[in-house]
Amino acid sequence: NRAMLGAPGHAAMLDSAVASGERHKASAKLAAGRVLVVGHRGAGGNGPSRGHAGRMHRENTVASFAAAAAAGADAVELDVQLTADGVPVVWHDDFVYYRERAKAGAGDRDFSRAAVSDFTLAQWRERVGGDAAAGRPSAQLGRPFSHGAAAEPWDALVEGHLPTLEEALAAVDPTTGLLWDLELKFCEARSDARRGEGLEGEVAWAAYTRLAAEATHAVAARSGHAVMYSSFDPDACMAARAVAPAEVAVLMLTDASHCPAGGHADARRCSLAAATAFVDAHGLDGMVAEVLALQKDPSFCKWGSEARGRWLLTYGNANNSEDVIAWQLGKGVMGICTDDLVSARNVVAAAAAC
């Protein structure tokens, strides 16, 4: 189904970008021998509390990426999903809850819900993301801030339209040296359903992840930025490794079933052991692990080391704790993805000065 799998033409775009000789030295910072501070969705993901520092800037916006760079982040993580016509846009959640701003005083029942892949780029800009060039703001957004909760209004002190990947990368000067972790994201309910259709579904899903990797890399290759790729989806990791040049790092994200109560249907996602085996079997460069899973079994810290050609980064809400950040230093962790860039930088700098 071409409509489901995306628009044609990405392979040609990729070939053009690669043929132009544009390459990214994404591994340069990872190999610099120090712990990187990575801004989560820019200057921080947006939690439920208005008083939380992470609600200052709307996550995954140009303003948030600029704030992360200004705060001294070594890298930023952002989430990439494809529209129905195959354009990479920056959005994290499985679904978008949105309504016209004219209805901002209405109840939660007035939110519409859809996945990014339900919109063409034009529809995304008109109904949800806004358009900076046209001066059109984003819609009023909502978010369920806990599992099973209803969507509630989701605002930030510094708003911004929801950019395409191309717009996000173009807004920051490549000479700043910021490393971009481009996380390939998908609506998991739909990916699980597609895989559950047997061999035909698995093949179709693998083809879709390949299109996502090709479309994302075509944009990244033109941008002049240093990038790396990551994904919770094992098929997307394999697709990114097949598409990206060898010098561009590809890492598998894993919560090791620490977060979902029922674990994952995909055995490759169910433990740190499964993740490391997958990385080694498919020529990936390392993994980004939920830090609480790593604390539960610190022996996996030894698995990731620069000398062995494997990179170990961490993510998770616990990375907003100075004590948790300090625990990771000297254990082989090479990067810490956090919502609290200032505290993370202070802890890493203090340790380096000792």
Coordinates of C-alpha atoms in Angstrom, one line a residue:
N1 CA 0.0 0.0 0.0
R2 CA 1.8 3.1 -1.3
A3 CA -0.3 5.5 0.8
M4 CA 0.7 3.7 4.0
L5 CA 4.4 3.2 3.1
G6 CA 5.0 6.8 2.0
A7 CA 5.6 8.8 -1.2
P8 CA 8.1 7.7 -3.8
G9 CA 11.3 9.5 -4.6
H10 CA 13.2 9.3 -1.4
A11 CA 15.8 6.9 -2.9
A12 CA 16.6 9.4 -5.6
M13 CA 16.8 12.2 -3.0
L14 CA 19.2 10.2 -1.0
D15 CA 21.4 9.2 -4.0
S16 CA 21.6 12.9 -4.9
A17 CA 22.7 13.9 -1.4
V18 CA 25.2 11.2 -1.2
A19 CA 26.6 11.8 -4.6
S20 CA 27.2 15.4 -3.7
G21 CA 29.9 14.2 -1.3
E22 CA 28.2 15.6 1.8
R23 CA 29.2 13.6 4.8
H24 CA 28.7 14.0 8.6
K25 CA 31.4 13.3 11.1
A26 CA 28.7 12.4 13.7
S27 CA 31.1 10.3 15.7
A28 CA 33.6 13.1 16.3
K29 CA 32.1 14.3 19.6
L30 CA 31.3 10.8 20.8
A31 CA 35.0 9.9 20.3
A32 CA 36.3 13.0 22.1
G33 CA 36.8 11.1 25.4
R34 CA 34.4 13.1 27.5
V35 CA 30.8 12.7 28.5
L36 CA 28.3 14.6 26.3
V37 CA 25.4 16.6 27.6
V38 CA 22.5 16.0 25.3
G39 CA 19.4 18.2 25.4
H40 CA 16.2 16.1 25.4
R41 CA 13.9 17.3 22.6
G42 CA 16.0 20.5 22.6
A43 CA 16.1 22.4 25.9
G44 CA 13.9 19.7 27.6
G45 CA 10.8 17.6 27.2
N46 CA 7.5 19.1 28.5
G47 CA 6.2 17.5 31.7
P48 CA 2.8 18.0 33.3
S49 CA 3.8 20.8 35.7
R50 CA 3.8 24.4 34.5
G51 CA 6.5 25.2 37.1
H52 CA 8.9 22.6 35.6
A53 CA 11.9 24.1 33.8
G54 CA 11.0 21.8 30.9
R55 CA 7.8 23.8 30.2
M56 CA 9.8 27.0 29.4
H57 CA 10.1 26.2 25.7
R58 CA 7.8 24.0 23.7
E59 CA 9.8 20.8 23.1
N60 CA 11.0 19.9 19.6
T61 CA 10.7 23.5 18.3
V62 CA 13.3 25.8 16.8
A63 CA 13.2 28.0 20.0
S64 CA 14.0 24.9 22.1
F65 CA 16.9 23.9 20.0
A66 CA 18.3 27.4 20.0
A67 CA 17.9 27.5 23.8
A68 CA 19.8 24.2 24.1
A69 CA 22.7 25.5 22.0
A70 CA 22.8 28.7 24.1
A71 CA 22.9 26.6 27.3
G72 CA 26.0 24.9 26.1
A73 CA 24.5 21.5 25.1
D74 CA 27.0 19.3 23.2
A75 CA 24.1 17.7 21.3
V76 CA 20.3 17.8 21.0
E77 CA 17.9 14.9 20.6
L78 CA 14.8 15.4 18.5
D79 CA 12.1 13.1 17.2
V80 CA 11.3 12.6 13.5
Q81 CA 8.1 11.2 12.0
L82 CA 6.9 11.1 8.4
T83 CA 3.8 12.8 7.1
A84 CA 1.5 10.9 4.7
D85 CA 3.5 12.4 1.7
G86 CA 6.8 11.4 3.2
V87 CA 8.1 14.6 4.7
P88 CA 10.1 14.3 8.0
V89 CA 8.6 16.6 10.7
V90 CA 9.6 17.0 14.3
W91 CA 7.2 15.4 16.7
H92 CA 7.5 13.0 19.6
D93 CA 4.1 11.4 20.6
D94 CA 2.3 8.6 19.0
F95 CA -0.7 10.9 18.5
V96 CA -1.4 14.6 18.1
Y97 CA -4.2 16.1 20.2
Y98 CA -5.1 19.4 18.6
R99 CA -7.9 22.0 18.2
E100 CA -8.2 25.4 16.7
R101 CA -6.9 28.2 19.0
A102 CA -10.3 29.9 18.7
K103 CA -11.6 27.0 20.8
A104 CA -8.9 27.2 23.5
G105 CA -11.5 27.7 26.2
A106 CA -13.4 24.6 25.3
G107 CA -13.1 21.3 27.3
D108 CA -10.8 18.4 26.5
R109 CA -13.6 16.7 24.5
D110 CA -13.0 19.2 21.7
F111 CA -9.5 17.9 21.0
S112 CA -9.1 15.9 17.8
R113 CA -6.6 13.1 17.7
A114 CA -4.5 11.8 14.8
A115 CA -1.1 10.4 14.0
V116 CA 1.5 12.4 12.1
S117 CA 1.2 10.0 9.2
D118 CA -2.5 10.9 8.8
F119 CA -1.6 14.3 7.5
T120 CA 0.1 15.5 4.4
L121 CA 2.6 18.3 5.0
A122 CA 0.1 20.9 3.9
Q123 CA -2.5 19.5 6.2
W124 CA 0.0 19.3 9.1
R125 CA 0.8 23.0 8.7
E126 CA -2.8 24.1 8.3
R127 CA -4.3 22.0 11.1
V128 CA -1.6 21.4 13.6
G129 CA 2.0 22.6 13.2
G130 CA 1.5 26.1 11.9
D131 CA 3.8 27.7 9.3
A132 CA 6.5 30.1 10.3
A133 CA 7.0 31.4 6.8
A134 CA 3.2 32.2 6.5
G135 CA 3.0 33.6 10.0
R136 CA 0.5 30.9 11.0
P137 CA 0.7 29.7 14.6
S138 CA 0.4 26.1 15.7
A139 CA -2.9 24.7 16.9
Q140 CA -3.9 24.6 20.6
L141 CA -2.2 21.3 21.6
G142 CA -3.2 18.8 24.2
R143 CA -1.4 15.8 25.8
P144 CA -2.2 13.0 28.2
F145 CA 0.5 13.5 30.7
S146 CA 0.2 10.0 32.2
H147 CA -0.8 6.6 30.8
G148 CA -4.5 6.3 30.3
A149 CA -5.2 9.9 31.2
A150 CA -7.3 12.2 29.1
A151 CA -5.6 14.9 27.1
E152 CA -5.3 18.2 28.8
P153 CA -4.2 21.6 27.4
W154 CA -0.5 21.6 26.8
D155 CA 1.1 25.1 26.7
A156 CA 4.6 26.4 27.2
L157 CA 5.9 29.9 28.1
V158 CA 7.8 30.1 24.8
E159 CA 5.7 28.7 22.0
G160 CA 6.7 27.9 18.4
H161 CA 5.4 26.3 15.3
L162 CA 6.1 22.6 14.8
P163 CA 8.9 22.4 12.3
T164 CA 9.9 20.1 9.5
L165 CA 13.3 18.5 10.1
E166 CA 14.7 20.7 7.3
E167 CA 13.4 23.8 9.1
A168 CA 14.8 22.7 12.4
L169 CA 18.3 22.0 11.0
A170 CA 18.4 25.2 8.9
A171 CA 17.6 27.3 12.0
V172 CA 20.9 26.5 13.7
D173 CA 24.3 27.4 12.2
P174 CA 26.3 24.2 11.5
T175 CA 29.5 25.9 12.6
T176 CA 28.2 25.8 16.2
G177 CA 29.3 22.2 16.2
L178 CA 26.1 21.0 17.8
L179 CA 25.5 17.2 17.2
W180 CA 22.0 16.2 16.3
D181 CA 20.6 12.9 17.5
L182 CA 17.8 12.2 15.0
E183 CA 15.4 9.7 16.6
L184 CA 13.2 7.9 14.1
K185 CA 9.8 7.7 15.7
F186 CA 6.6 5.9 14.8
C187 CA 3.1 5.4 16.1
E188 CA 3.7 2.2 18.1
A189 CA 0.1 1.1 18.1
R190 CA 0.1 1.1 14.4
S191 CA 3.6 -0.5 14.0
D192 CA 2.7 -3.3 16.4
A193 CA -0.6 -3.9 14.4
R194 CA 1.3 -3.9 11.1
R195 CA 3.9 -6.4 12.4
G196 CA 1.1 -8.5 13.7
E197 CA -0.2 -9.2 10.2
G198 CA 2.4 -11.9 9.7
L199 CA 5.2 -12.0 7.2
E200 CA 3.5 -9.6 4.8
G201 CA 3.1 -7.1 7.6
E202 CA 6.7 -7.5 8.7
V203 CA 8.0 -6.9 5.2
A204 CA 5.8 -3.9 4.7
W205 CA 6.9 -2.4 8.0
A206 CA 10.6 -2.9 7.2
A207 CA 10.0 -1.2 3.9
Y208 CA 8.3 1.8 5.7
T209 CA 11.2 2.1 8.2
R210 CA 13.6 2.1 5.2
L211 CA 11.6 5.0 3.6
A212 CA 11.7 6.9 6.9
A213 CA 15.5 6.5 7.2
E214 CA 16.0 7.5 3.6
A215 CA 13.8 10.6 3.8
T216 CA 15.5 11.6 7.1
H217 CA 19.0 11.1 5.9
A218 CA 18.4 12.9 2.6
V219 CA 17.5 16.1 4.7
A220 CA 20.4 15.6 7.1
A221 CA 22.9 15.1 4.4
R222 CA 22.0 18.5 2.8
S223 CA 22.1 20.3 6.1
G224 CA 25.9 20.4 6.8
H225 CA 25.2 19.4 10.5
A226 CA 26.9 16.5 12.3
V227 CA 24.2 13.9 13.0
M228 CA 23.6 10.5 14.5
Y229 CA 20.5 8.3 14.3
S230 CA 18.7 6.4 17.0
S231 CA 15.4 4.5 17.4
F232 CA 13.5 2.3 19.7
D233 CA 12.3 0.4 16.6
P234 CA 14.9 -2.3 15.7
D235 CA 13.9 -2.4 12.0
A236 CA 14.4 1.4 11.9
C237 CA 17.9 1.0 13.4
M238 CA 18.8 -1.6 10.7
A239 CA 17.4 0.8 8.0
A240 CA 19.4 3.7 9.3
R241 CA 22.5 1.6 9.4
A242 CA 21.9 0.6 5.7
V243 CA 21.3 4.2 4.6
A244 CA 23.8 6.2 6.6
P245 CA 27.6 6.4 5.9
A246 CA 29.8 4.3 8.1
E247 CA 31.1 7.3 10.0
V248 CA 27.6 8.3 11.1
A249 CA 26.6 6.6 14.4
V250 CA 23.4 4.6 14.7
L251 CA 22.3 3.7 18.2
M252 CA 19.5 1.5 19.5
L253 CA 17.2 3.1 22.1
T254 CA 16.0 0.7 24.8
D255 CA 14.0 1.0 28.0
A256 CA 14.6 -2.7 28.5
S257 CA 10.9 -3.1 29.4
H258 CA 11.5 -0.8 32.4
C259 CA 8.8 1.6 31.5
P260 CA 5.8 -0.3 30.0
A261 CA 4.0 -2.4 32.6
G262 CA 3.4 -5.3 30.3
G263 CA 6.8 -5.2 28.5
H264 CA 7.1 -5.2 24.7
A265 CA 5.8 -7.6 22.2
D266 CA 9.1 -7.4 20.3
A267 CA 11.7 -9.5 22.2
R268 CA 14.5 -7.4 20.8
R269 CA 13.2 -4.5 23.1
C270 CA 12.7 -6.5 26.3
S271 CA 16.1 -6.3 28.0
L272 CA 19.5 -4.8 28.0
A273 CA 20.9 -8.2 27.0
A274 CA 18.6 -8.3 24.0
A275 CA 19.5 -4.8 23.0
T276 CA 23.3 -5.4 23.2
A277 CA 22.9 -8.6 21.2
F278 CA 21.0 -6.8 18.5
V279 CA 23.5 -4.0 18.3
D280 CA 26.4 -6.5 17.9
A281 CA 24.6 -8.6 15.4
H282 CA 23.6 -5.8 13.1
G283 CA 26.7 -3.6 13.1
L284 CA 25.2 -0.7 15.1
D285 CA 27.5 1.7 17.1
G286 CA 25.9 1.3 20.5
M287 CA 22.8 2.0 22.5
V288 CA 20.9 4.6 24.4
A289 CA 19.6 3.0 27.6
E290 CA 17.0 4.0 30.1
V291 CA 19.3 5.0 33.0
L292 CA 17.2 3.2 35.7
A293 CA 17.5 -0.1 33.8
L294 CA 21.3 0.5 33.7
Q295 CA 21.4 1.2 37.4
K296 CA 19.4 -2.0 38.0
D297 CA 22.2 -3.9 36.2
P298 CA 25.4 -1.8 36.1
S299 CA 27.4 -4.7 34.5
F300 CA 26.2 -3.4 31.2
C301 CA 28.2 -0.2 31.7
K302 CA 31.3 -2.3 30.8
W303 CA 29.7 -3.3 27.5
G304 CA 29.9 0.2 26.2
S305 CA 33.4 1.7 25.8
E306 CA 35.0 3.8 23.1
A307 CA 38.0 1.4 22.9
R308 CA 35.7 -1.4 21.9
G309 CA 33.9 0.7 19.3
R310 CA 30.6 0.7 21.2
W311 CA 28.9 3.8 22.5
L312 CA 26.7 3.9 25.6
L313 CA 24.4 6.8 26.2
T314 CA 21.5 7.1 28.6
Y315 CA 18.1 8.8 28.8
G316 CA 15.2 9.0 31.3
N317 CA 13.6 11.3 33.8
A318 CA 16.2 10.2 36.4
N319 CA 18.8 12.0 34.3
N320 CA 17.4 15.2 35.8
S321 CA 19.0 14.2 39.1
E322 CA 22.5 15.4 39.8
D323 CA 23.1 12.3 41.9
V324 CA 22.1 10.0 39.0
I325 CA 24.3 11.9 36.6
A326 CA 27.2 11.7 38.9
W327 CA 26.7 8.0 39.3
Q328 CA 27.3 7.5 35.6
L329 CA 30.6 9.4 35.3
G330 CA 33.6 7.1 35.1
K331 CA 31.4 4.0 34.3
G332 CA 31.7 4.1 30.5
V333 CA 28.6 6.2 29.8
M334 CA 29.5 8.6 27.0
G335 CA 26.4 10.8 26.8
I336 CA 23.6 11.8 29.1
C337 CA 20.3 13.0 27.6
T338 CA 18.6 15.3 30.1
D339 CA 15.9 18.0 30.5
D340 CA 18.1 19.9 32.9
L341 CA 21.1 21.0 30.8
V342 CA 22.5 23.5 33.4
S343 CA 22.7 20.9 36.2
A344 CA 24.1 18.2 33.9
R345 CA 26.8 20.5 32.6
N346 CA 27.8 21.6 36.1
V347 CA 28.1 18.0 37.3
V348 CA 30.1 16.8 34.2
A349 CA 32.4 19.9 34.4
A350 CA 33.0 19.5 38.1
A351 CA 34.0 15.8 37.6
A352 CA 36.3 16.7 34.7
A353 CA 38.1 19.3 36.8
C354 CA 38.9 16.8 39.6

